[in-house]
Amino acid sequence: MPDRPLKKAGGFKWRKWNNILHRDIGYLAAALTIVYAISGVAVNHIHQWNPNYTFEHEVSTFPPLPAGASKAQIVAHLRESLDLPEPKETFKPAPMKIQLFYEGWNVEADLEAGRAEMERPRERPILRDSNYLHLNHPKGLWTWFADLYAVALAFLAISGLFVLKGKKGLTGRGKWLFGLGLILPLVFIALRYLDR
């Protein structure tokens, strides 16, 4: 029979437990990490698009109104012609133009042309909910849960450094990749101070 290496008796096998905890906490954090990643990309580009809503534009026509009609007459005419509810607020930016404001949407009407533009927001269902969690809008208990998730991510990052040994681990090529990951944010921080 060939000789087998003897197993060390006793002692704490830290690498084994590191790998077990890294794997199991990774499974727990995976779904939430995907939610945060999608929401993070969406929120990063908030200056280019609205990550919570799409906006539908609708154009309708109505019988034009003569000049000199009162604001109350104009609103009554638009409500009847376009089947609109009572607006929360109204504003006349010009003699023959009026804006009606509702909860989350509005109507802009050209009284002379008999043309009304409506803009209604529609929620982006999954994305809006992801952003709601990512930006910690629920507060309270969710804050504690999000803090635990942040601690779990820190643990995954640190324990991940020690999953592999040798040339593929931290003492091999891992040190270069870890160093690069450390340098990149420092470069952007330095650029921020140079732009001042």
PDB file of C-alpha atoms in Angstrom, residues 32-134:
ATOM      1  CA  LEU A  32     -29.197  41.170  -2.866  1.00  0.00           C
ATOM      2  CA  THR A  33     -25.863  41.829  -4.579  1.00  0.00           C
ATOM      3  CA  ILE A  34     -27.589  41.491  -7.969  1.00  0.00           C
ATOM      4  CA  VAL A  35     -30.331  43.916  -6.844  1.00  0.00           C
ATOM      5  CA  TYR A  36     -27.739  46.438  -5.627  1.00  0.00           C
ATOM      6  CA  ALA A  37     -25.645  46.032  -8.780  1.00  0.00           C
ATOM      7  CA  ILE A  38     -28.573  46.697 -11.154  1.00  0.00           C
ATOM      8  CA  SER A  39     -29.807  49.608  -9.055  1.00  0.00           C
ATOM      9  CA  GLY A  40     -26.281  50.990  -8.740  1.00  0.00           C
ATOM     10  CA  VAL A  41     -25.837  51.175 -12.513  1.00  0.00           C
ATOM     11  CA  ALA A  42     -29.286  52.790 -12.864  1.00  0.00           C
ATOM     12  CA  VAL A  43     -28.645  55.411 -10.173  1.00  0.00           C
ATOM     13  CA  ASN A  44     -25.134  56.160 -11.513  1.00  0.00           C
ATOM     14  CA  HIS A  45     -26.759  57.425 -14.723  1.00  0.00           C
ATOM     15  CA  ILE A  46     -29.548  59.456 -13.102  1.00  0.00           C
ATOM     16  CA  HIS A  47     -28.338  62.561 -14.980  1.00  0.00           C
ATOM     17  CA  GLN A  48     -29.071  60.763 -18.295  1.00  0.00           C
ATOM     18  CA  TRP A  49     -32.445  59.150 -17.527  1.00  0.00           C
ATOM     19  CA  ASN A  50     -35.030  58.669 -14.814  1.00  0.00           C
ATOM     20  CA  PRO A  51     -34.403  55.224 -13.269  1.00  0.00           C
ATOM     21  CA  ASN A  52     -37.773  55.164 -11.468  1.00  0.00           C
ATOM     22  CA  TYR A  53     -40.258  56.333 -14.134  1.00  0.00           C
ATOM     23  CA  THR A  54     -40.927  56.396 -17.840  1.00  0.00           C
ATOM     24  CA  PHE A  55     -42.989  59.315 -19.140  1.00  0.00           C
ATOM     25  CA  GLU A  56     -45.835  58.866 -21.597  1.00  0.00           C
ATOM     26  CA  HIS A  57     -46.718  61.844 -23.786  1.00  0.00           C
ATOM     27  CA  GLU A  58     -50.224  62.035 -25.196  1.00  0.00           C
ATOM     28  CA  VAL A  59     -51.588  64.739 -27.492  1.00  0.00           C
ATOM     29  CA  SER A  60     -55.315  65.480 -27.592  1.00  0.00           C
ATOM     30  CA  THR A  61     -57.414  68.075 -29.371  1.00  0.00           C
ATOM     31  CA  PHE A  62     -60.371  70.103 -28.143  1.00  0.00           C
ATOM     32  CA  PRO A  63     -62.562  72.896 -29.552  1.00  0.00           C
ATOM     33  CA  PRO A  64     -60.491  76.129 -29.400  1.00  0.00           C
ATOM     34  CA  LEU A  65     -61.506  78.806 -26.934  1.00  0.00           C
ATOM     35  CA  PRO A  66     -61.912  82.494 -27.759  1.00  0.00           C
ATOM     36  CA  ALA A  67     -59.656  85.033 -26.082  1.00  0.00           C
ATOM     37  CA  GLY A  68     -61.047  86.571 -22.920  1.00  0.00           C
ATOM     38  CA  ALA A  69     -62.421  83.374 -21.319  1.00  0.00           C
ATOM     39  CA  SER A  70     -61.869  83.273 -17.563  1.00  0.00           C
ATOM     40  CA  LYS A  71     -59.584  80.724 -15.960  1.00  0.00           C
ATOM     41  CA  ALA A  72     -62.598  78.933 -14.454  1.00  0.00           C
ATOM     42  CA  GLN A  73     -64.276  78.735 -17.899  1.00  0.00           C
ATOM     43  CA  ILE A  74     -61.059  77.426 -19.474  1.00  0.00           C
ATOM     44  CA  VAL A  75     -60.624  74.719 -16.835  1.00  0.00           C
ATOM     45  CA  ALA A  76     -64.290  73.681 -17.108  1.00  0.00           C
ATOM     46  CA  HIS A  77     -63.996  73.535 -20.929  1.00  0.00           C
ATOM     47  CA  LEU A  78     -60.823  71.387 -20.800  1.00  0.00           C
ATOM     48  CA  ARG A  79     -62.244  69.074 -18.161  1.00  0.00           C
ATOM     49  CA  GLU A  80     -65.360  68.460 -20.225  1.00  0.00           C
ATOM     50  CA  SER A  81     -63.593  68.199 -23.603  1.00  0.00           C
ATOM     51  CA  LEU A  82     -60.705  65.996 -22.444  1.00  0.00           C
ATOM     52  CA  ASP A  83     -62.487  64.127 -19.621  1.00  0.00           C
ATOM     53  CA  LEU A  84     -60.082  65.407 -16.958  1.00  0.00           C
ATOM     54  CA  PRO A  85     -60.466  65.493 -13.172  1.00  0.00           C
ATOM     55  CA  GLU A  86     -60.301  68.690 -11.157  1.00  0.00           C
ATOM     56  CA  PRO A  87     -56.661  69.905 -11.188  1.00  0.00           C
ATOM     57  CA  LYS A  88     -54.743  70.536  -7.985  1.00  0.00           C
ATOM     58  CA  GLU A  89     -53.229  73.722  -9.430  1.00  0.00           C
ATOM     59  CA  THR A  90     -53.405  75.786 -12.614  1.00  0.00           C
ATOM     60  CA  PHE A  91     -51.002  78.271 -14.190  1.00  0.00           C
ATOM     61  CA  LYS A  92     -51.366  80.587 -17.212  1.00  0.00           C
ATOM     62  CA  PRO A  93     -47.891  81.297 -18.640  1.00  0.00           C
ATOM     63  CA  ALA A  94     -49.438  83.229 -21.568  1.00  0.00           C
ATOM     64  CA  PRO A  95     -52.919  84.591 -22.443  1.00  0.00           C
ATOM     65  CA  MET A  96     -53.790  81.609 -24.678  1.00  0.00           C
ATOM     66  CA  LYS A  97     -51.898  78.869 -22.785  1.00  0.00           C
ATOM     67  CA  ILE A  98     -52.707  77.075 -19.537  1.00  0.00           C
ATOM     68  CA  GLN A  99     -51.156  74.318 -17.478  1.00  0.00           C
ATOM     69  CA  LEU A 100     -53.142  71.969 -15.244  1.00  0.00           C
ATOM     70  CA  PHE A 101     -51.248  70.122 -12.498  1.00  0.00           C
ATOM     71  CA  TYR A 102     -52.270  66.787 -10.991  1.00  0.00           C
ATOM     72  CA  GLU A 103     -50.621  64.312  -8.612  1.00  0.00           C
ATOM     73  CA  GLY A 104     -47.556  63.255 -10.603  1.00  0.00           C
ATOM     74  CA  TRP A 105     -48.753  64.404 -14.043  1.00  0.00           C
ATOM     75  CA  ASN A 106     -49.804  67.537 -15.921  1.00  0.00           C
ATOM     76  CA  VAL A 107     -51.588  68.931 -18.952  1.00  0.00           C
ATOM     77  CA  GLU A 108     -50.376  71.858 -21.061  1.00  0.00           C
ATOM     78  CA  ALA A 109     -52.998  73.341 -23.395  1.00  0.00           C
ATOM     79  CA  ASP A 110     -52.808  75.805 -26.285  1.00  0.00           C
ATOM     80  CA  LEU A 111     -56.270  77.360 -26.200  1.00  0.00           C
ATOM     81  CA  GLU A 112     -56.024  78.999 -29.613  1.00  0.00           C
ATOM     82  CA  ALA A 113     -54.832  75.832 -31.409  1.00  0.00           C
ATOM     83  CA  GLY A 114     -57.117  73.520 -29.425  1.00  0.00           C
ATOM     84  CA  ARG A 115     -54.198  71.225 -28.605  1.00  0.00           C
ATOM     85  CA  ALA A 116     -53.325  69.676 -25.245  1.00  0.00           C
ATOM     86  CA  GLU A 117     -50.221  67.699 -24.274  1.00  0.00           C
ATOM     87  CA  MET A 118     -50.423  65.331 -21.316  1.00  0.00           C
ATOM     88  CA  GLU A 119     -47.382  63.882 -19.583  1.00  0.00           C
ATOM     89  CA  ARG A 120     -47.996  60.913 -17.311  1.00  0.00           C
ATOM     90  CA  PRO A 121     -45.278  59.041 -15.399  1.00  0.00           C
ATOM     91  CA  ARG A 122     -45.322  55.241 -15.303  1.00  0.00           C
ATOM     92  CA  GLU A 123     -43.302  53.345 -12.706  1.00  0.00           C
ATOM     93  CA  ARG A 124     -40.469  51.064 -13.780  1.00  0.00           C
ATOM     94  CA  PRO A 125     -41.726  48.222 -11.537  1.00  0.00           C
ATOM     95  CA  ILE A 126     -38.656  46.170 -10.562  1.00  0.00           C
ATOM     96  CA  LEU A 127     -36.103  48.943 -11.028  1.00  0.00           C
ATOM     97  CA  ARG A 128     -37.982  51.478  -8.877  1.00  0.00           C
ATOM     98  CA  ASP A 129     -38.272  48.940  -6.054  1.00  0.00           C
ATOM     99  CA  SER A 130     -34.552  48.117  -6.320  1.00  0.00           C
ATOM    100  CA  ASN A 131     -33.662  51.822  -6.137  1.00  0.00           C
ATOM    101  CA  TYR A 132     -36.006  52.209  -3.154  1.00  0.00           C
ATOM    102  CA  LEU A 133     -33.996  49.607  -1.244  1.00  0.00           C
ATOM    103  CA  HIS A 134     -30.574  50.664  -2.535  1.00  0.00           C
TER     104      HIS A 134
END
